[in-house]
Amino acid sequence: MATLFSRSLPKTLILGSTFSRSFLAATGAAVSASSRSSFSLLRRLRPLAAIIAADFGFLSSATSVRYFSTSDDPKPNGPPTFSDDGCDFKHWLVVMDLRGAELTRDEMINIYIKTLAMVVGSEEEARMKMYSVSTKFFFSFGCLVSEELSHKIKELPKVLWVIPDSYTDIENKNYGGEPFINGQAVPYDPKYHRSYYERNNRQPCITCKRRFG
């Protein structure tokens, strides 16, 4: 039986064999083309966020979900476990659908700021609540807001999902993406998407090789 929970996830997420079925359904007919495309990239760059999205109902045909669910009776024998370090229901990953528009990085970031400003009151406040952006392989930003505000963000135009964020680098307590510090995005560097190349067994471009080397 599914239960609702609000503020925190358990130390580990116990996912049963239903994950594979949920994943297939999430990437199938139940999800729009734009959601499937964004999810595929999200799965490579933010694995835990993608798992939450697929297994806990974020990937419905609608663009928003109003609750989180888990199992009352997780089976200890067999299902894989995934660390949820950093997942505190205060840090949120907002995934947007900006496909089809030829936007510069600055224009994308400006859209993120304006989107968040709709619920926090001003662009200045939005800037201070953002801690990361993604402008390369999928469109998203990380923001530090209450769970209540996260529900309001879900209702905004072009927002696909709002997902509890978690560390991509546990040792350094890093949520991943392109850092957004003191209201400004740091200059783009391919190293911020190194995990994308590593997880896809792809050879990065010459510039990436030089940066990563």
PDB file of C-alpha atoms in Angstrom:
ATOM      1  CA  MET A   1       0.000   0.000   0.000  1.00  0.00           C
ATOM      2  CA  ALA A   2       1.411   3.361  -0.928  1.00  0.00           C
ATOM      3  CA  THR A   3       1.795   5.993   1.737  1.00  0.00           C
ATOM      4  CA  LEU A   4       2.410   9.685   1.445  1.00  0.00           C
ATOM      5  CA  PHE A   5       5.443  11.284   2.980  1.00  0.00           C
ATOM      6  CA  SER A   6       6.527  14.879   2.916  1.00  0.00           C
ATOM      7  CA  ARG A   7       9.785  16.017   4.392  1.00  0.00           C
ATOM      8  CA  SER A   8      12.335  13.266   3.961  1.00  0.00           C
ATOM      9  CA  LEU A   9      13.140   9.989   2.263  1.00  0.00           C
ATOM     10  CA  PRO A  10      14.640   7.049   4.160  1.00  0.00           C
ATOM     11  CA  LYS A  11      18.407   6.754   4.127  1.00  0.00           C
ATOM     12  CA  THR A  12      18.125   4.429   1.148  1.00  0.00           C
ATOM     13  CA  LEU A  13      15.402   3.989  -1.420  1.00  0.00           C
ATOM     14  CA  ILE A  14      14.435   0.329  -1.667  1.00  0.00           C
ATOM     15  CA  LEU A  15      13.182  -0.344  -5.157  1.00  0.00           C
ATOM     16  CA  GLY A  16      11.564  -3.689  -5.929  1.00  0.00           C
ATOM     17  CA  SER A  17      11.296  -5.556  -9.162  1.00  0.00           C
ATOM     18  CA  THR A  18       8.511  -3.182 -10.167  1.00  0.00           C
ATOM     19  CA  PHE A  19      11.183  -0.625 -11.079  1.00  0.00           C
ATOM     20  CA  SER A  20      11.840  -2.227 -14.446  1.00  0.00           C
ATOM     21  CA  ARG A  21       8.132  -2.282 -15.237  1.00  0.00           C
ATOM     22  CA  SER A  22       7.710   1.282 -14.028  1.00  0.00           C
ATOM     23  CA  PHE A  23      10.670   2.401 -16.080  1.00  0.00           C
ATOM     24  CA  LEU A  24       9.337   0.776 -19.232  1.00  0.00           C
ATOM     25  CA  ALA A  25       5.930   2.304 -18.672  1.00  0.00           C
ATOM     26  CA  ALA A  26       7.453   5.686 -17.947  1.00  0.00           C
ATOM     27  CA  THR A  27       9.409   5.659 -21.156  1.00  0.00           C
ATOM     28  CA  GLY A  28       6.506   4.285 -23.157  1.00  0.00           C
ATOM     29  CA  ALA A  29       3.152   5.562 -24.295  1.00  0.00           C
ATOM     30  CA  ALA A  30       2.209   7.057 -20.926  1.00  0.00           C
ATOM     31  CA  VAL A  31       4.713   9.857 -21.328  1.00  0.00           C
ATOM     32  CA  SER A  32       4.856  12.565 -23.955  1.00  0.00           C
ATOM     33  CA  ALA A  33       7.717  12.689 -26.442  1.00  0.00           C
ATOM     34  CA  SER A  34       9.243  15.689 -24.702  1.00  0.00           C
ATOM     35  CA  SER A  35       9.077  13.930 -21.336  1.00  0.00           C
ATOM     36  CA  ARG A  36      10.697  10.788 -22.757  1.00  0.00           C
ATOM     37  CA  SER A  37      13.518  12.794 -24.287  1.00  0.00           C
ATOM     38  CA  SER A  38      14.155  14.768 -21.102  1.00  0.00           C
ATOM     39  CA  PHE A  39      13.904  11.645 -18.951  1.00  0.00           C
ATOM     40  CA  SER A  40      16.477   9.806 -21.060  1.00  0.00           C
ATOM     41  CA  LEU A  41      19.007  12.570 -20.501  1.00  0.00           C
ATOM     42  CA  LEU A  42      18.017  12.995 -16.862  1.00  0.00           C
ATOM     43  CA  ARG A  43      18.635   9.288 -16.298  1.00  0.00           C
ATOM     44  CA  ARG A  44      22.223   9.681 -17.494  1.00  0.00           C
ATOM     45  CA  LEU A  45      23.058  12.844 -15.576  1.00  0.00           C
ATOM     46  CA  ARG A  46      20.954  12.528 -12.419  1.00  0.00           C
ATOM     47  CA  PRO A  47      20.389   8.783 -11.859  1.00  0.00           C
ATOM     48  CA  LEU A  48      18.609   9.023  -8.501  1.00  0.00           C
ATOM     49  CA  ALA A  49      16.311  11.788  -9.670  1.00  0.00           C
ATOM     50  CA  ALA A  50      15.403   9.667 -12.683  1.00  0.00           C
ATOM     51  CA  ILE A  51      14.740   6.646 -10.487  1.00  0.00           C
ATOM     52  CA  ILE A  52      12.439   8.693  -8.284  1.00  0.00           C
ATOM     53  CA  ALA A  53      10.691  10.064 -11.339  1.00  0.00           C
ATOM     54  CA  ALA A  54      10.159   6.646 -12.894  1.00  0.00           C
ATOM     55  CA  ASP A  55       9.345   4.559  -9.854  1.00  0.00           C
ATOM     56  CA  PHE A  56       7.369   6.977  -7.723  1.00  0.00           C
ATOM     57  CA  GLY A  57       4.969   8.338 -10.292  1.00  0.00           C
ATOM     58  CA  PHE A  58       6.483  11.597 -11.485  1.00  0.00           C
ATOM     59  CA  LEU A  59       6.323  10.478 -15.097  1.00  0.00           C
ATOM     60  CA  SER A  60       2.582  10.476 -15.603  1.00  0.00           C
ATOM     61  CA  SER A  61       0.999  11.876 -18.728  1.00  0.00           C
ATOM     62  CA  ALA A  62       0.439  15.089 -16.791  1.00  0.00           C
ATOM     63  CA  THR A  63       3.280  17.533 -16.329  1.00  0.00           C
ATOM     64  CA  SER A  64       3.007  17.609 -12.548  1.00  0.00           C
ATOM     65  CA  VAL A  65       2.656  15.226  -9.630  1.00  0.00           C
ATOM     66  CA  ARG A  66       1.230  16.157  -6.266  1.00  0.00           C
ATOM     67  CA  TYR A  67       2.619  13.511  -3.963  1.00  0.00           C
ATOM     68  CA  PHE A  68       5.467  11.101  -3.298  1.00  0.00           C
ATOM     69  CA  SER A  69       4.834   7.453  -2.505  1.00  0.00           C
ATOM     70  CA  THR A  70       6.820   4.511  -1.175  1.00  0.00           C
ATOM     71  CA  SER A  71       6.124   0.971  -0.041  1.00  0.00           C
ATOM     72  CA  ASP A  72       5.120   0.163   3.545  1.00  0.00           C
ATOM     73  CA  ASP A  73       6.741  -3.225   3.294  1.00  0.00           C
ATOM     74  CA  PRO A  74       9.937  -3.128   1.238  1.00  0.00           C
ATOM     75  CA  LYS A  75      11.329  -6.587   0.592  1.00  0.00           C
ATOM     76  CA  PRO A  76      14.869  -6.833   1.957  1.00  0.00           C
ATOM     77  CA  ASN A  77      15.995  -9.712  -0.244  1.00  0.00           C
ATOM     78  CA  GLY A  78      16.873  -8.790  -3.757  1.00  0.00           C
ATOM     79  CA  PRO A  79      15.878  -5.248  -4.654  1.00  0.00           C
ATOM     80  CA  PRO A  80      18.757  -2.838  -5.294  1.00  0.00           C
ATOM     81  CA  THR A  81      19.328   0.118  -3.012  1.00  0.00           C
ATOM     82  CA  PHE A  82      20.220   3.639  -4.045  1.00  0.00           C
ATOM     83  CA  SER A  83      21.704   6.264  -1.769  1.00  0.00           C
ATOM     84  CA  ASP A  84      19.607   9.385  -1.352  1.00  0.00           C
ATOM     85  CA  ASP A  85      22.317  11.569   0.209  1.00  0.00           C
ATOM     86  CA  GLY A  86      21.383  15.225  -0.062  1.00  0.00           C
ATOM     87  CA  CYS A  87      17.715  14.471  -0.706  1.00  0.00           C
ATOM     88  CA  ASP A  88      16.161  16.661   1.980  1.00  0.00           C
ATOM     89  CA  PHE A  89      12.992  17.980   0.307  1.00  0.00           C
ATOM     90  CA  LYS A  90      14.526  21.435   0.348  1.00  0.00           C
ATOM     91  CA  HIS A  91      16.733  21.080  -2.717  1.00  0.00           C
ATOM     92  CA  TRP A  92      14.651  20.607  -5.865  1.00  0.00           C
ATOM     93  CA  LEU A  93      15.487  19.839  -9.476  1.00  0.00           C
ATOM     94  CA  VAL A  94      13.098  21.644 -11.834  1.00  0.00           C
ATOM     95  CA  VAL A  95      13.069  20.089 -15.312  1.00  0.00           C
ATOM     96  CA  MET A  96      11.662  22.240 -18.097  1.00  0.00           C
ATOM     97  CA  ASP A  97      10.619  21.735 -21.712  1.00  0.00           C
ATOM     98  CA  LEU A  98      12.441  24.305 -23.831  1.00  0.00           C
ATOM     99  CA  ARG A  99      12.823  22.171 -26.930  1.00  0.00           C
ATOM    100  CA  GLY A 100      12.424  23.782 -30.321  1.00  0.00           C
ATOM    101  CA  ALA A 101      13.645  27.187 -29.251  1.00  0.00           C
ATOM    102  CA  GLU A 102      17.073  28.346 -30.368  1.00  0.00           C
ATOM    103  CA  LEU A 103      18.234  29.841 -27.108  1.00  0.00           C
ATOM    104  CA  THR A 104      21.613  30.970 -25.902  1.00  0.00           C
ATOM    105  CA  ARG A 105      22.808  29.823 -22.500  1.00  0.00           C
ATOM    106  CA  ASP A 106      22.026  33.232 -21.026  1.00  0.00           C
ATOM    107  CA  GLU A 107      18.512  33.125 -22.475  1.00  0.00           C
ATOM    108  CA  MET A 108      17.885  29.694 -20.952  1.00  0.00           C
ATOM    109  CA  ILE A 109      19.085  30.853 -17.563  1.00  0.00           C
ATOM    110  CA  ASN A 110      16.916  33.951 -17.823  1.00  0.00           C
ATOM    111  CA  ILE A 111      13.884  31.711 -18.396  1.00  0.00           C
ATOM    112  CA  TYR A 112      14.791  29.681 -15.307  1.00  0.00           C
ATOM    113  CA  ILE A 113      15.057  32.843 -13.231  1.00  0.00           C
ATOM    114  CA  LYS A 114      11.752  34.234 -14.479  1.00  0.00           C
ATOM    115  CA  THR A 115      10.044  30.889 -13.883  1.00  0.00           C
ATOM    116  CA  LEU A 116      11.179  30.670 -10.280  1.00  0.00           C
ATOM    117  CA  ALA A 117      10.387  34.354  -9.734  1.00  0.00           C
ATOM    118  CA  MET A 118       6.711  33.558 -10.365  1.00  0.00           C
ATOM    119  CA  VAL A 119       6.542  31.756  -7.027  1.00  0.00           C
ATOM    120  CA  VAL A 120       9.183  33.521  -4.920  1.00  0.00           C
ATOM    121  CA  GLY A 121       8.166  37.078  -5.763  1.00  0.00           C
ATOM    122  CA  SER A 122      11.093  38.609  -7.628  1.00  0.00           C
ATOM    123  CA  GLU A 123      13.927  37.766  -9.981  1.00  0.00           C
ATOM    124  CA  GLU A 124      16.458  38.878  -7.384  1.00  0.00           C
ATOM    125  CA  GLU A 125      15.009  36.423  -4.867  1.00  0.00           C
ATOM    126  CA  ALA A 126      14.904  33.699  -7.521  1.00  0.00           C
ATOM    127  CA  ARG A 127      18.582  34.186  -8.288  1.00  0.00           C
ATOM    128  CA  MET A 128      19.524  33.760  -4.645  1.00  0.00           C
ATOM    129  CA  LYS A 129      17.522  30.537  -4.330  1.00  0.00           C
ATOM    130  CA  MET A 130      19.092  28.848  -7.355  1.00  0.00           C
ATOM    131  CA  TYR A 131      22.204  26.720  -6.885  1.00  0.00           C
ATOM    132  CA  SER A 132      22.629  25.053 -10.294  1.00  0.00           C
ATOM    133  CA  VAL A 133      21.499  25.135 -13.911  1.00  0.00           C
ATOM    134  CA  SER A 134      21.699  22.674 -16.790  1.00  0.00           C
ATOM    135  CA  THR A 135      21.863  24.158 -20.266  1.00  0.00           C
ATOM    136  CA  LYS A 136      23.617  21.502 -22.329  1.00  0.00           C
ATOM    137  CA  PHE A 137      21.863  18.126 -22.520  1.00  0.00           C
ATOM    138  CA  PHE A 138      18.570  18.853 -20.812  1.00  0.00           C
ATOM    139  CA  PHE A 139      16.946  21.955 -19.421  1.00  0.00           C
ATOM    140  CA  SER A 140      16.758  22.237 -15.646  1.00  0.00           C
ATOM    141  CA  PHE A 141      17.735  24.229 -12.608  1.00  0.00           C
ATOM    142  CA  GLY A 142      18.228  23.467  -8.946  1.00  0.00           C
ATOM    143  CA  CYS A 143      16.579  25.638  -6.325  1.00  0.00           C
ATOM    144  CA  LEU A 144      16.393  25.748  -2.555  1.00  0.00           C
ATOM    145  CA  VAL A 145      12.732  26.219  -1.636  1.00  0.00           C
ATOM    146  CA  SER A 146      10.127  24.745   0.675  1.00  0.00           C
ATOM    147  CA  GLU A 147       8.097  21.712  -0.287  1.00  0.00           C
ATOM    148  CA  GLU A 148       5.015  23.938  -0.399  1.00  0.00           C
ATOM    149  CA  LEU A 149       6.617  26.165  -3.026  1.00  0.00           C
ATOM    150  CA  SER A 150       7.762  23.129  -5.002  1.00  0.00           C
ATOM    151  CA  HIS A 151       4.112  22.237  -5.590  1.00  0.00           C
ATOM    152  CA  LYS A 152       3.478  25.725  -6.962  1.00  0.00           C
ATOM    153  CA  ILE A 153       6.450  25.449  -9.304  1.00  0.00           C
ATOM    154  CA  LYS A 154       4.952  22.263 -10.761  1.00  0.00           C
ATOM    155  CA  GLU A 155       1.994  24.254 -12.033  1.00  0.00           C
ATOM    156  CA  LEU A 156       4.064  26.782 -13.994  1.00  0.00           C
ATOM    157  CA  PRO A 157       4.261  26.837 -17.808  1.00  0.00           C
ATOM    158  CA  LYS A 158       6.948  24.677 -19.435  1.00  0.00           C
ATOM    159  CA  VAL A 159       7.706  22.816 -16.189  1.00  0.00           C
ATOM    160  CA  LEU A 160       7.846  19.051 -16.775  1.00  0.00           C
ATOM    161  CA  TRP A 161       8.750  17.838 -13.295  1.00  0.00           C
ATOM    162  CA  VAL A 162       9.884  19.071  -9.906  1.00  0.00           C
ATOM    163  CA  ILE A 163      11.933  16.315  -8.287  1.00  0.00           C
ATOM    164  CA  PRO A 164      13.751  16.085  -4.931  1.00  0.00           C
ATOM    165  CA  ASP A 165      17.411  16.614  -5.796  1.00  0.00           C
ATOM    166  CA  SER A 166      20.305  14.544  -4.437  1.00  0.00           C
ATOM    167  CA  TYR A 167      24.078  14.616  -4.544  1.00  0.00           C
ATOM    168  CA  THR A 168      25.817  13.481  -7.709  1.00  0.00           C
ATOM    169  CA  ASP A 169      29.093  13.753  -5.795  1.00  0.00           C
ATOM    170  CA  ILE A 170      28.497  12.591  -2.232  1.00  0.00           C
ATOM    171  CA  GLU A 171      32.056  13.155  -1.020  1.00  0.00           C
ATOM    172  CA  ASN A 172      31.945  16.833  -1.965  1.00  0.00           C
ATOM    173  CA  LYS A 173      28.210  17.255  -1.301  1.00  0.00           C
ATOM    174  CA  ASN A 174      27.677  18.433  -4.861  1.00  0.00           C
ATOM    175  CA  TYR A 175      24.259  18.362  -6.522  1.00  0.00           C
ATOM    176  CA  GLY A 176      25.755  18.465  -9.999  1.00  0.00           C
ATOM    177  CA  GLY A 177      24.953  20.667 -12.947  1.00  0.00           C
ATOM    178  CA  GLU A 178      26.519  24.012 -13.749  1.00  0.00           C
ATOM    179  CA  PRO A 179      27.023  25.888 -10.460  1.00  0.00           C
ATOM    180  CA  PHE A 180      24.918  28.970  -9.814  1.00  0.00           C
ATOM    181  CA  ILE A 181      26.594  30.990  -7.075  1.00  0.00           C
ATOM    182  CA  ASN A 182      25.519  34.260  -5.465  1.00  0.00           C
ATOM    183  CA  GLY A 183      22.854  34.842  -8.080  1.00  0.00           C
ATOM    184  CA  GLN A 184      25.074  34.137 -11.096  1.00  0.00           C
ATOM    185  CA  ALA A 185      25.910  31.114 -13.235  1.00  0.00           C
ATOM    186  CA  VAL A 186      29.599  30.306 -13.389  1.00  0.00           C
ATOM    187  CA  PRO A 187      31.134  30.275 -16.887  1.00  0.00           C
ATOM    188  CA  TYR A 188      30.309  27.083 -18.741  1.00  0.00           C
ATOM    189  CA  ASP A 189      32.874  24.296 -18.589  1.00  0.00           C
ATOM    190  CA  PRO A 190      32.474  20.823 -20.173  1.00  0.00           C
ATOM    191  CA  LYS A 191      33.598  19.237 -16.896  1.00  0.00           C
ATOM    192  CA  TYR A 192      30.134  19.887 -15.477  1.00  0.00           C
ATOM    193  CA  HIS A 193      28.780  17.248 -17.851  1.00  0.00           C
ATOM    194  CA  ARG A 194      31.609  14.785 -17.571  1.00  0.00           C
ATOM    195  CA  SER A 195      29.254  12.196 -16.063  1.00  0.00           C
ATOM    196  CA  TYR A 196      27.164  12.300 -19.225  1.00  0.00           C
ATOM    197  CA  TYR A 197      30.083  11.110 -21.329  1.00  0.00           C
ATOM    198  CA  GLU A 198      31.224   8.563 -18.764  1.00  0.00           C
ATOM    199  CA  ARG A 199      27.810   6.966 -18.381  1.00  0.00           C
ATOM    200  CA  ASN A 200      27.297   6.736 -22.126  1.00  0.00           C
ATOM    201  CA  ASN A 201      30.781   5.399 -22.894  1.00  0.00           C
ATOM    202  CA  ARG A 202      31.241   8.242 -25.324  1.00  0.00           C
ATOM    203  CA  GLN A 203      34.461   9.952 -26.211  1.00  0.00           C
ATOM    204  CA  PRO A 204      34.193  13.624 -25.306  1.00  0.00           C
ATOM    205  CA  CYS A 205      35.267  16.254 -27.759  1.00  0.00           C
ATOM    206  CA  ILE A 206      38.901  17.368 -27.898  1.00  0.00           C
ATOM    207  CA  THR A 207      38.098  20.341 -25.676  1.00  0.00           C
ATOM    208  CA  CYS A 208      36.532  18.018 -23.093  1.00  0.00           C
ATOM    209  CA  LYS A 209      39.532  15.689 -23.184  1.00  0.00           C
ATOM    210  CA  ARG A 210      41.844  18.596 -22.472  1.00  0.00           C
ATOM    211  CA  ARG A 211      39.681  19.841 -19.626  1.00  0.00           C
ATOM    212  CA  PHE A 212      39.241  16.369 -18.101  1.00  0.00           C
ATOM    213  CA  GLY A 213      42.835  15.308 -18.567  1.00  0.00           C
TER     214      GLY A 213
END
